[in-house]
Amino acid sequence: VPELPEVETVVRGLRSCLLDKRISSVMATGKRLRLPMPAASQKKLLGRKFSEVARRGKWIILVLDNDSRLLIHLGMTGQLRVQPAKEAVQPHTHLIMGLGRGGEQLRFRDVRRFGGATLLPSGPALNLFFEKSGLGPEPFELKQDYWERVISSTRRCLKAVLLDQRVLAGVGNIYADEALFEARVHPAQLGVGTSNRESARLRRALVRVLERAITCRGSSIRDYLGASGHKGRYQNEFRVYGQSGKPCPRCRFGIERIQLAGRSTHFCPRCQVLVSTTHAKTMRNGQT
Ligand SMILES: [Zn+2]
C-alpha cells in the first residue's frame, strides 16, 4: 500500500517525465474507480500541458497549464507510470494519456480499484477538496504545539492517531510502526498518557523515518513501482514492520505483533515500554 514515501517517489519520477509535455490523447476504460472521471473531464485534458507535479499526503497532483489539477490516488495497488506507447497495455489499466507526439503514454493501472483519478478546475478547487476531506498537515510541516494538542487530547492509541489522515497526512501502517519504534514509544500508548517529550520524539522520528524511506525510493511490497518502473528498497530496512519473531535491531529481544486500530502492529516490547493505561492492562492480560 503506497504511503507518503512511495507517493513522493512516484511524484519525483513523474516530474522529470511529464513537465512541459502535452496530452495528445485520452483513453479511459470507464470502470468505476474511487473517484469520478467522466467523459467531459477526459475531453478537458486533451491538449493541456503538465506544468507541475506535486504531492499532498498520499495524493498525486498533476497541475495543468490552464490551472486545472488532475488528482490521483494510488489506493492500495495503483501504479502511475510513463511507458513507451508500443509497450503492451497491462490488464487493469484504467486511464491512458498519450504524451507529445504519442511515443510515450502516462498510464494509470489499479488492480483492486481503490485508487482513482479526478479533474478539478483550479488550485482553489483543489484546496477545497482537501479541506472537505479534512486532510491533516504534512509530517514535514508538523508544528509541535499542534501535535502536542492533538495527542494529549485523544483517548485513542498512538498507532490509531498516526493512521488518521485528518490528524496527519500520508502515514500508513508501515511508517507508523517504524516511527513508533524509532521514537521508543509503545503503539498502544494512549494519546492522553503521552508526555510532550514523547510526542516531540515521535514527531522527529516520523520525519527521520519518512526521509530515509524517500531516499530508498520507498518500499516495494505487493504492486508498488516508481514512475519509471523501479522498485523501492526500504523494505530491506524495516526494523519492526513485518519482522515479528525476529530479534530487535536495538536490544535483540523478539519483535512482537498485535492488532491495533484494526491493523497488525509490530513493536519491540523491551524498547517500547508501555506506560500504565487502561489499554495497557488488557494488553498485559493478553486480551488483545
Ligand atoms: Zn528492542
PDB file of C-alpha atoms and ligand atoms in Angstrom:
ATOM      1  CA  VAL A   1       0.000   0.000   0.000  1.00  0.00           C
ATOM      2  CA  PRO A   2       1.703   3.189  -1.116  1.00  0.00           C
ATOM      3  CA  GLU A   3       2.320   5.663   1.708  1.00  0.00           C
ATOM      4  CA  LEU A   4       3.975   9.078   1.646  1.00  0.00           C
ATOM      5  CA  PRO A   5       7.499   7.910   0.641  1.00  0.00           C
ATOM      6  CA  GLU A   6       6.184   5.747  -2.212  1.00  0.00           C
ATOM      7  CA  VAL A   7       3.919   8.529  -3.496  1.00  0.00           C
ATOM      8  CA  GLU A   8       6.744  11.065  -3.200  1.00  0.00           C
ATOM      9  CA  THR A   9       8.982   8.733  -5.214  1.00  0.00           C
ATOM     10  CA  VAL A  10       6.348   8.455  -7.952  1.00  0.00           C
ATOM     11  CA  VAL A  11       5.949  12.250  -7.963  1.00  0.00           C
ATOM     12  CA  ARG A  12       9.693  12.831  -8.324  1.00  0.00           C
ATOM     13  CA  GLY A  13       9.881  10.297 -11.133  1.00  0.00           C
ATOM     14  CA  LEU A  14       6.922  11.790 -12.969  1.00  0.00           C
ATOM     15  CA  ARG A  15       8.235  15.330 -12.651  1.00  0.00           C
ATOM     16  CA  SER A  16      11.171  14.594 -14.908  1.00  0.00           C
ATOM     17  CA  CYS A  17       8.980  12.728 -17.432  1.00  0.00           C
ATOM     18  CA  LEU A  18       5.919  14.969 -17.591  1.00  0.00           C
ATOM     19  CA  LEU A  19       6.897  18.619 -17.248  1.00  0.00           C
ATOM     20  CA  ASP A  20       6.007  20.608 -20.398  1.00  0.00           C
ATOM     21  CA  LYS A  21       4.605  17.502 -22.106  1.00  0.00           C
ATOM     22  CA  ARG A  22       1.272  17.955 -23.882  1.00  0.00           C
ATOM     23  CA  ILE A  23      -1.598  15.482 -23.552  1.00  0.00           C
ATOM     24  CA  SER A  24      -2.339  14.336 -27.093  1.00  0.00           C
ATOM     25  CA  SER A  25      -4.894  11.613 -26.385  1.00  0.00           C
ATOM     26  CA  VAL A  26      -7.001  10.320 -23.506  1.00  0.00           C
ATOM     27  CA  MET A  27      -8.442   6.840 -23.155  1.00  0.00           C
ATOM     28  CA  ALA A  28     -10.341   5.515 -20.152  1.00  0.00           C
ATOM     29  CA  THR A  29     -11.908   2.122 -19.596  1.00  0.00           C
ATOM     30  CA  GLY A  30     -14.891   3.643 -17.838  1.00  0.00           C
ATOM     31  CA  LYS A  31     -14.617   1.144 -14.996  1.00  0.00           C
ATOM     32  CA  ARG A  32     -15.776   2.538 -11.674  1.00  0.00           C
ATOM     33  CA  LEU A  33     -12.907   3.803  -9.556  1.00  0.00           C
ATOM     34  CA  ARG A  34     -12.983   5.534  -6.199  1.00  0.00           C
ATOM     35  CA  LEU A  35     -13.122   8.958  -7.893  1.00  0.00           C
ATOM     36  CA  PRO A  36     -15.255  10.033 -10.864  1.00  0.00           C
ATOM     37  CA  MET A  37     -13.556  10.637 -14.225  1.00  0.00           C
ATOM     38  CA  PRO A  38     -16.417  11.494 -16.602  1.00  0.00           C
ATOM     39  CA  ALA A  39     -16.018  11.802 -20.370  1.00  0.00           C
ATOM     40  CA  ALA A  40     -16.319  15.598 -20.069  1.00  0.00           C
ATOM     41  CA  SER A  41     -13.217  15.674 -17.841  1.00  0.00           C
ATOM     42  CA  GLN A  42     -11.319  13.469 -20.245  1.00  0.00           C
ATOM     43  CA  LYS A  43     -12.103  15.932 -23.053  1.00  0.00           C
ATOM     44  CA  LYS A  44     -10.833  18.820 -20.922  1.00  0.00           C
ATOM     45  CA  LEU A  45      -7.471  17.090 -20.529  1.00  0.00           C
ATOM     46  CA  LEU A  46      -6.854  16.994 -24.262  1.00  0.00           C
ATOM     47  CA  GLY A  47      -4.242  19.468 -25.466  1.00  0.00           C
ATOM     48  CA  ARG A  48      -3.229  20.557 -21.959  1.00  0.00           C
ATOM     49  CA  LYS A  49       0.400  20.653 -20.836  1.00  0.00           C
ATOM     50  CA  PHE A  50       1.726  19.479 -17.468  1.00  0.00           C
ATOM     51  CA  SER A  51       3.171  22.466 -15.623  1.00  0.00           C
ATOM     52  CA  GLU A  52       3.882  20.938 -12.209  1.00  0.00           C
ATOM     53  CA  VAL A  53       3.822  17.603 -10.387  1.00  0.00           C
ATOM     54  CA  ALA A  54       3.199  17.745  -6.638  1.00  0.00           C
ATOM     55  CA  ARG A  55       2.144  15.641  -3.669  1.00  0.00           C
ATOM     56  CA  ARG A  56      -0.160  16.202  -0.722  1.00  0.00           C
ATOM     57  CA  GLY A  57      -0.408  13.310   1.761  1.00  0.00           C
ATOM     58  CA  LYS A  58      -0.892  10.222  -0.398  1.00  0.00           C
ATOM     59  CA  TRP A  59      -2.335  12.264  -3.283  1.00  0.00           C
ATOM     60  CA  ILE A  60      -0.546  12.968  -6.555  1.00  0.00           C
ATOM     61  CA  ILE A  61      -1.330  16.361  -8.066  1.00  0.00           C
ATOM     62  CA  LEU A  62      -0.705  16.909 -11.776  1.00  0.00           C
ATOM     63  CA  VAL A  63      -1.026  20.649 -12.414  1.00  0.00           C
ATOM     64  CA  LEU A  64      -2.035  21.575 -15.960  1.00  0.00           C
ATOM     65  CA  ASP A  65      -1.265  24.771 -17.866  1.00  0.00           C
ATOM     66  CA  ASN A  66      -4.835  26.106 -17.502  1.00  0.00           C
ATOM     67  CA  ASP A  67      -4.521  25.810 -13.689  1.00  0.00           C
ATOM     68  CA  SER A  68      -6.745  22.702 -13.556  1.00  0.00           C
ATOM     69  CA  ARG A  69      -5.490  19.794 -11.466  1.00  0.00           C
ATOM     70  CA  LEU A  70      -5.592  16.109 -12.222  1.00  0.00           C
ATOM     71  CA  LEU A  71      -5.722  14.496  -8.800  1.00  0.00           C
ATOM     72  CA  ILE A  72      -4.680  10.870  -8.480  1.00  0.00           C
ATOM     73  CA  HIS A  73      -4.776   8.448  -5.561  1.00  0.00           C
ATOM     74  CA  LEU A  74      -2.957   5.127  -5.861  1.00  0.00           C
ATOM     75  CA  GLY A  75      -5.265   3.408  -3.370  1.00  0.00           C
ATOM     76  CA  MET A  76      -3.847   0.001  -2.476  1.00  0.00           C
ATOM     77  CA  THR A  77      -2.476  -1.242  -5.768  1.00  0.00           C
ATOM     78  CA  GLY A  78      -2.266   1.819  -8.032  1.00  0.00           C
ATOM     79  CA  GLN A  79       0.616   2.431 -10.438  1.00  0.00           C
ATOM     80  CA  LEU A  80       1.155   5.647 -12.364  1.00  0.00           C
ATOM     81  CA  ARG A  81       3.897   5.302 -14.932  1.00  0.00           C
ATOM     82  CA  VAL A  82       5.218   6.775 -18.142  1.00  0.00           C
ATOM     83  CA  GLN A  83       5.723   3.981 -20.652  1.00  0.00           C
ATOM     84  CA  PRO A  84       6.501   3.670 -24.364  1.00  0.00           C
ATOM     85  CA  ALA A  85       3.238   3.543 -26.343  1.00  0.00           C
ATOM     86  CA  LYS A  86       4.402   0.386 -28.072  1.00  0.00           C
ATOM     87  CA  GLU A  87       4.685  -1.475 -24.769  1.00  0.00           C
ATOM     88  CA  ALA A  88       1.712  -3.807 -24.237  1.00  0.00           C
ATOM     89  CA  VAL A  89      -1.006  -2.333 -22.055  1.00  0.00           C
ATOM     90  CA  GLN A  90      -1.331  -4.439 -18.910  1.00  0.00           C
ATOM     91  CA  PRO A  91      -4.706  -5.576 -17.617  1.00  0.00           C
ATOM     92  CA  HIS A  92      -6.396  -3.239 -15.105  1.00  0.00           C
ATOM     93  CA  THR A  93      -5.054  -0.118 -16.832  1.00  0.00           C
ATOM     94  CA  HIS A  94      -7.860   2.399 -16.395  1.00  0.00           C
ATOM     95  CA  LEU A  95      -6.505   5.595 -17.875  1.00  0.00           C
ATOM     96  CA  ILE A  96      -4.041   6.166 -20.707  1.00  0.00           C
ATOM     97  CA  MET A  97      -2.852   9.593 -21.792  1.00  0.00           C
ATOM     98  CA  GLY A  98      -0.716   9.991 -24.894  1.00  0.00           C
ATOM     99  CA  LEU A  99       2.159  12.433 -24.392  1.00  0.00           C
ATOM    100  CA  GLY A 100       3.521  14.807 -27.018  1.00  0.00           C
ATOM    101  CA  ARG A 101       3.646  13.034 -30.355  1.00  0.00           C
ATOM    102  CA  GLY A 102       2.353   9.883 -28.732  1.00  0.00           C
ATOM    103  CA  GLY A 103       5.584   7.912 -28.407  1.00  0.00           C
ATOM    104  CA  GLU A 104       5.040   7.760 -24.658  1.00  0.00           C
ATOM    105  CA  GLN A 105       1.983   7.330 -22.513  1.00  0.00           C
ATOM    106  CA  LEU A 106       1.096   8.091 -18.931  1.00  0.00           C
ATOM    107  CA  ARG A 107      -0.742   5.024 -17.682  1.00  0.00           C
ATOM    108  CA  PHE A 108      -2.767   4.587 -14.520  1.00  0.00           C
ATOM    109  CA  ARG A 109      -3.225   0.988 -13.509  1.00  0.00           C
ATOM    110  CA  ASP A 110      -5.041  -0.252 -10.429  1.00  0.00           C
ATOM    111  CA  VAL A 111      -5.855  -3.931  -9.911  1.00  0.00           C
ATOM    112  CA  ARG A 112      -8.063  -3.527  -6.852  1.00  0.00           C
ATOM    113  CA  ARG A 113      -9.565  -0.166  -7.875  1.00  0.00           C
ATOM    114  CA  PHE A 114      -9.349   1.550  -4.502  1.00  0.00           C
ATOM    115  CA  GLY A 115      -7.496   4.370  -6.226  1.00  0.00           C
ATOM    116  CA  GLY A 116      -8.759   6.822  -8.788  1.00  0.00           C
ATOM    117  CA  ALA A 117      -8.262   9.980 -10.817  1.00  0.00           C
ATOM    118  CA  THR A 118     -10.380  13.094 -10.978  1.00  0.00           C
ATOM    119  CA  LEU A 119     -10.083  16.515 -12.603  1.00  0.00           C
ATOM    120  CA  LEU A 120     -10.516  19.685 -10.552  1.00  0.00           C
ATOM    121  CA  PRO A 121     -10.865  23.044 -12.326  1.00  0.00           C
ATOM    122  CA  SER A 122      -8.391  25.119 -10.274  1.00  0.00           C
ATOM    123  CA  GLY A 123      -5.985  25.415  -7.369  1.00  0.00           C
ATOM    124  CA  PRO A 124      -8.700  26.791  -5.044  1.00  0.00           C
ATOM    125  CA  ALA A 125     -10.997  23.883  -6.032  1.00  0.00           C
ATOM    126  CA  LEU A 126      -8.218  21.502  -5.032  1.00  0.00           C
ATOM    127  CA  ASN A 127      -7.749  23.251  -1.676  1.00  0.00           C
ATOM    128  CA  LEU A 128     -11.483  22.987  -1.081  1.00  0.00           C
ATOM    129  CA  PHE A 129     -11.369  19.281  -1.905  1.00  0.00           C
ATOM    130  CA  PHE A 130      -8.668  18.713   0.726  1.00  0.00           C
ATOM    131  CA  GLU A 131     -10.462  20.943   3.212  1.00  0.00           C
ATOM    132  CA  LYS A 132     -13.692  18.996   2.794  1.00  0.00           C
ATOM    133  CA  SER A 133     -11.908  15.695   3.300  1.00  0.00           C
ATOM    134  CA  GLY A 134     -10.302  17.195   6.431  1.00  0.00           C
ATOM    135  CA  LEU A 135      -6.801  16.227   5.333  1.00  0.00           C
ATOM    136  CA  GLY A 136      -4.285  16.916   8.113  1.00  0.00           C
ATOM    137  CA  PRO A 137      -0.881  18.618   7.809  1.00  0.00           C
ATOM    138  CA  GLU A 138       2.176  17.111   6.136  1.00  0.00           C
ATOM    139  CA  PRO A 139       4.520  15.285   8.560  1.00  0.00           C
ATOM    140  CA  PHE A 140       7.410  17.537   7.495  1.00  0.00           C
ATOM    141  CA  GLU A 141       5.412  20.640   8.400  1.00  0.00           C
ATOM    142  CA  LEU A 142       4.023  19.484  11.752  1.00  0.00           C
ATOM    143  CA  LYS A 143       4.082  22.206  14.389  1.00  0.00           C
ATOM    144  CA  GLN A 144       4.948  20.895  17.830  1.00  0.00           C
ATOM    145  CA  ASP A 145       2.132  22.823  19.594  1.00  0.00           C
ATOM    146  CA  TYR A 146      -0.456  21.360  17.184  1.00  0.00           C
ATOM    147  CA  TRP A 147       0.995  17.886  17.597  1.00  0.00           C
ATOM    148  CA  GLU A 148       1.077  18.083  21.412  1.00  0.00           C
ATOM    149  CA  ARG A 149      -2.507  19.353  21.482  1.00  0.00           C
ATOM    150  CA  VAL A 150      -3.822  16.622  19.163  1.00  0.00           C
ATOM    151  CA  ILE A 151      -2.060  13.812  21.007  1.00  0.00           C
ATOM    152  CA  SER A 152      -2.731  14.928  24.562  1.00  0.00           C
ATOM    153  CA  SER A 153      -6.453  15.396  23.853  1.00  0.00           C
ATOM    154  CA  THR A 154      -7.240  11.945  22.467  1.00  0.00           C
ATOM    155  CA  ARG A 155      -8.025   8.703  24.236  1.00  0.00           C
ATOM    156  CA  ARG A 156      -7.062   6.774  21.120  1.00  0.00           C
ATOM    157  CA  CYS A 157      -3.789   4.888  20.998  1.00  0.00           C
ATOM    158  CA  LEU A 158      -0.793   6.414  19.192  1.00  0.00           C
ATOM    159  CA  LYS A 159      -0.982   3.881  16.365  1.00  0.00           C
ATOM    160  CA  ALA A 160      -4.557   4.962  15.585  1.00  0.00           C
ATOM    161  CA  VAL A 161      -3.590   8.641  15.775  1.00  0.00           C
ATOM    162  CA  LEU A 162      -0.725   8.180  13.293  1.00  0.00           C
ATOM    163  CA  LEU A 163      -3.009   6.388  10.806  1.00  0.00           C
ATOM    164  CA  ASP A 164      -5.677   9.098  10.936  1.00  0.00           C
ATOM    165  CA  GLN A 165      -5.281  11.164   7.744  1.00  0.00           C
ATOM    166  CA  ARG A 166      -7.222  14.024   9.378  1.00  0.00           C
ATOM    167  CA  VAL A 167      -4.539  14.320  12.059  1.00  0.00           C
ATOM    168  CA  LEU A 168      -1.556  13.773   9.792  1.00  0.00           C
ATOM    169  CA  ALA A 169      -1.404  13.217   6.022  1.00  0.00           C
ATOM    170  CA  GLY A 170       0.482  10.411   4.327  1.00  0.00           C
ATOM    171  CA  VAL A 171       1.355   7.902   7.057  1.00  0.00           C
ATOM    172  CA  GLY A 172       0.082   4.314   6.852  1.00  0.00           C
ATOM    173  CA  ASN A 173       0.746   1.039   8.619  1.00  0.00           C
ATOM    174  CA  ILE A 174       4.413   0.610   7.698  1.00  0.00           C
ATOM    175  CA  TYR A 175       5.754   4.026   8.620  1.00  0.00           C
ATOM    176  CA  ALA A 176       3.551   4.305  11.713  1.00  0.00           C
ATOM    177  CA  ASP A 177       5.179   1.164  13.153  1.00  0.00           C
ATOM    178  CA  GLU A 178       8.679   2.228  12.099  1.00  0.00           C
ATOM    179  CA  ALA A 179       8.294   5.731  13.562  1.00  0.00           C
ATOM    180  CA  LEU A 180       6.932   4.431  16.886  1.00  0.00           C
ATOM    181  CA  PHE A 181       9.912   2.091  17.151  1.00  0.00           C
ATOM    182  CA  GLU A 182      12.338   4.886  16.291  1.00  0.00           C
ATOM    183  CA  ALA A 183      10.725   7.077  18.959  1.00  0.00           C
ATOM    184  CA  ARG A 184      10.711   4.221  21.526  1.00  0.00           C
ATOM    185  CA  VAL A 185       7.042   4.616  22.335  1.00  0.00           C
ATOM    186  CA  HIS A 186       4.531   1.786  22.515  1.00  0.00           C
ATOM    187  CA  PRO A 187       1.921   1.767  19.729  1.00  0.00           C
ATOM    188  CA  ALA A 188      -0.879   1.049  22.228  1.00  0.00           C
ATOM    189  CA  GLN A 189       0.019   4.007  24.424  1.00  0.00           C
ATOM    190  CA  LEU A 190      -2.920   6.387  24.686  1.00  0.00           C
ATOM    191  CA  GLY A 191      -2.613   9.937  23.422  1.00  0.00           C
ATOM    192  CA  VAL A 192      -3.642  11.340  26.807  1.00  0.00           C
ATOM    193  CA  GLY A 193      -0.975   9.250  28.511  1.00  0.00           C
ATOM    194  CA  THR A 194       1.785  10.615  26.291  1.00  0.00           C
ATOM    195  CA  SER A 195       4.155  13.302  27.566  1.00  0.00           C
ATOM    196  CA  ASN A 196       5.094  16.308  25.450  1.00  0.00           C
ATOM    197  CA  ARG A 197       8.633  14.970  25.381  1.00  0.00           C
ATOM    198  CA  GLU A 198       7.434  11.698  23.901  1.00  0.00           C
ATOM    199  CA  SER A 199       5.258  13.395  21.327  1.00  0.00           C
ATOM    200  CA  ALA A 200       8.195  15.584  20.288  1.00  0.00           C
ATOM    201  CA  ARG A 201      10.323  12.442  19.953  1.00  0.00           C
ATOM    202  CA  LEU A 202       7.622  10.830  17.834  1.00  0.00           C
ATOM    203  CA  ARG A 203       7.355  13.865  15.563  1.00  0.00           C
ATOM    204  CA  ARG A 204      11.109  13.897  14.958  1.00  0.00           C
ATOM    205  CA  ALA A 205      11.159  10.109  14.455  1.00  0.00           C
ATOM    206  CA  LEU A 206       8.423  10.362  11.837  1.00  0.00           C
ATOM    207  CA  VAL A 207      10.412  12.880   9.829  1.00  0.00           C
ATOM    208  CA  ARG A 208      13.599  10.790  10.021  1.00  0.00           C
ATOM    209  CA  VAL A 209      11.864   7.540   9.026  1.00  0.00           C
ATOM    210  CA  LEU A 210      10.000   9.146   6.127  1.00  0.00           C
ATOM    211  CA  GLU A 211      13.128  10.900   4.863  1.00  0.00           C
ATOM    212  CA  ARG A 212      15.136   7.681   4.982  1.00  0.00           C
ATOM    213  CA  ALA A 213      12.376   5.859   3.112  1.00  0.00           C
ATOM    214  CA  ILE A 214      12.226   8.547   0.417  1.00  0.00           C
ATOM    215  CA  THR A 215      15.991   8.238  -0.002  1.00  0.00           C
ATOM    216  CA  CYS A 216      15.444   4.497  -0.581  1.00  0.00           C
ATOM    217  CA  ARG A 217      12.689   5.299  -3.112  1.00  0.00           C
ATOM    218  CA  GLY A 218      10.039   3.833  -0.823  1.00  0.00           C
ATOM    219  CA  SER A 219       9.177   0.237  -0.020  1.00  0.00           C
ATOM    220  CA  SER A 220       8.120  -2.268  -2.648  1.00  0.00           C
ATOM    221  CA  ILE A 221       5.678  -4.744  -1.216  1.00  0.00           C
ATOM    222  CA  ARG A 222       2.918  -6.092  -3.438  1.00  0.00           C
ATOM    223  CA  ASP A 223       2.401  -3.913  -6.530  1.00  0.00           C
ATOM    224  CA  TYR A 224       4.253  -0.730  -5.780  1.00  0.00           C
ATOM    225  CA  LEU A 225       6.517   0.597  -8.525  1.00  0.00           C
ATOM    226  CA  GLY A 226       8.049   4.038  -9.023  1.00  0.00           C
ATOM    227  CA  ALA A 227       7.088   6.159 -12.039  1.00  0.00           C
ATOM    228  CA  SER A 228       9.894   4.668 -14.084  1.00  0.00           C
ATOM    229  CA  GLY A 229       9.019   1.115 -13.063  1.00  0.00           C
ATOM    230  CA  HIS A 230      11.801   0.762 -10.485  1.00  0.00           C
ATOM    231  CA  LYS A 231      11.158  -0.926  -7.166  1.00  0.00           C
ATOM    232  CA  GLY A 232      11.887   0.759  -3.857  1.00  0.00           C
ATOM    233  CA  ARG A 233      14.326  -0.782  -1.390  1.00  0.00           C
ATOM    234  CA  TYR A 234      13.208   0.436   2.021  1.00  0.00           C
ATOM    235  CA  GLN A 235      11.556  -2.952   2.614  1.00  0.00           C
ATOM    236  CA  ASN A 236      15.127  -4.164   3.295  1.00  0.00           C
ATOM    237  CA  GLU A 237      15.480  -1.538   6.038  1.00  0.00           C
ATOM    238  CA  PHE A 238      12.367  -2.378   8.059  1.00  0.00           C
ATOM    239  CA  ARG A 239      13.238  -2.621  11.730  1.00  0.00           C
ATOM    240  CA  VAL A 240       9.883  -3.805  13.103  1.00  0.00           C
ATOM    241  CA  TYR A 241       7.317  -3.837  10.297  1.00  0.00           C
ATOM    242  CA  GLY A 242       6.805  -7.443   9.173  1.00  0.00           C
ATOM    243  CA  GLN A 243       9.637  -8.565  11.495  1.00  0.00           C
ATOM    244  CA  SER A 244       7.649 -10.377  14.209  1.00  0.00           C
ATOM    245  CA  GLY A 245       9.703 -13.125  15.844  1.00  0.00           C
ATOM    246  CA  LYS A 246      12.979 -11.634  14.614  1.00  0.00           C
ATOM    247  CA  PRO A 247      15.405 -10.017  17.079  1.00  0.00           C
ATOM    248  CA  CYS A 248      15.017  -6.299  17.731  1.00  0.00           C
ATOM    249  CA  PRO A 249      17.863  -4.463  15.932  1.00  0.00           C
ATOM    250  CA  ARG A 250      18.426  -2.435  19.112  1.00  0.00           C
ATOM    251  CA  CYS A 251      18.154  -4.928  22.003  1.00  0.00           C
ATOM    252  CA  ARG A 252      17.826  -8.383  20.336  1.00  0.00           C
ATOM    253  CA  PHE A 253      14.537  -9.101  22.128  1.00  0.00           C
ATOM    254  CA  GLY A 254      11.875 -10.649  19.865  1.00  0.00           C
ATOM    255  CA  ILE A 255       9.687  -8.276  17.819  1.00  0.00           C
ATOM    256  CA  GLU A 256       6.008  -8.835  18.555  1.00  0.00           C
ATOM    257  CA  ARG A 257       2.872  -8.363  16.506  1.00  0.00           C
ATOM    258  CA  ILE A 258      -0.505  -7.311  17.852  1.00  0.00           C
ATOM    259  CA  GLN A 259      -3.735  -5.957  16.367  1.00  0.00           C
ATOM    260  CA  LEU A 260      -4.342  -2.249  16.969  1.00  0.00           C
ATOM    261  CA  ALA A 261      -6.806   0.079  15.263  1.00  0.00           C
ATOM    262  CA  GLY A 262      -7.741  -2.904  13.106  1.00  0.00           C
ATOM    263  CA  ARG A 263      -4.208  -3.215  11.732  1.00  0.00           C
ATOM    264  CA  SER A 264      -1.356  -5.558  12.504  1.00  0.00           C
ATOM    265  CA  THR A 265       1.177  -3.654  14.537  1.00  0.00           C
ATOM    266  CA  HIS A 266       4.820  -4.519  15.092  1.00  0.00           C
ATOM    267  CA  PHE A 267       6.968  -3.384  18.012  1.00  0.00           C
ATOM    268  CA  CYS A 268       9.700  -4.335  20.473  1.00  0.00           C
ATOM    269  CA  PRO A 269       8.187  -4.903  23.937  1.00  0.00           C
ATOM    270  CA  ARG A 270      11.512  -4.100  25.585  1.00  0.00           C
ATOM    271  CA  CYS A 271      12.417  -0.876  23.702  1.00  0.00           C
ATOM    272  CA  GLN A 272       8.843   0.387  23.532  1.00  0.00           C
ATOM    273  CA  VAL A 273       7.653   0.133  27.109  1.00  0.00           C
ATOM    274  CA  LEU A 274       4.003   0.683  27.767  1.00  0.00           C
ATOM    275  CA  VAL A 275       3.242   3.185  30.498  1.00  0.00           C
ATOM    276  CA  SER A 276       0.226   2.296  32.560  1.00  0.00           C
ATOM    277  CA  THR A 277      -3.061   2.906  30.762  1.00  0.00           C
ATOM    278  CA  THR A 278      -6.377   1.097  30.674  1.00  0.00           C
ATOM    279  CA  HIS A 279      -5.437  -0.211  27.274  1.00  0.00           C
ATOM    280  CA  ALA A 280      -2.146  -1.421  28.675  1.00  0.00           C
ATOM    281  CA  LYS A 281      -3.842  -3.593  31.287  1.00  0.00           C
ATOM    282  CA  THR A 282      -5.883  -5.515  28.736  1.00  0.00           C
ATOM    283  CA  MET A 283      -2.765  -5.966  26.680  1.00  0.00           C
ATOM    284  CA  ARG A 284      -0.793  -7.408  29.577  1.00  0.00           C
ATOM    285  CA  ASN A 285      -3.603  -9.848  30.234  1.00  0.00           C
ATOM    286  CA  GLY A 286      -3.187 -10.953  26.670  1.00  0.00           C
ATOM    287  CA  GLN A 287      -6.684  -9.995  25.602  1.00  0.00           C
ATOM    288  CA  THR A 288      -5.624  -8.001  22.578  1.00  0.00           C
TER     289      THR A 288
HETATM  290 ZN    ZN B   1      14.254  -3.742  21.382  1.00  0.00          ZN
END
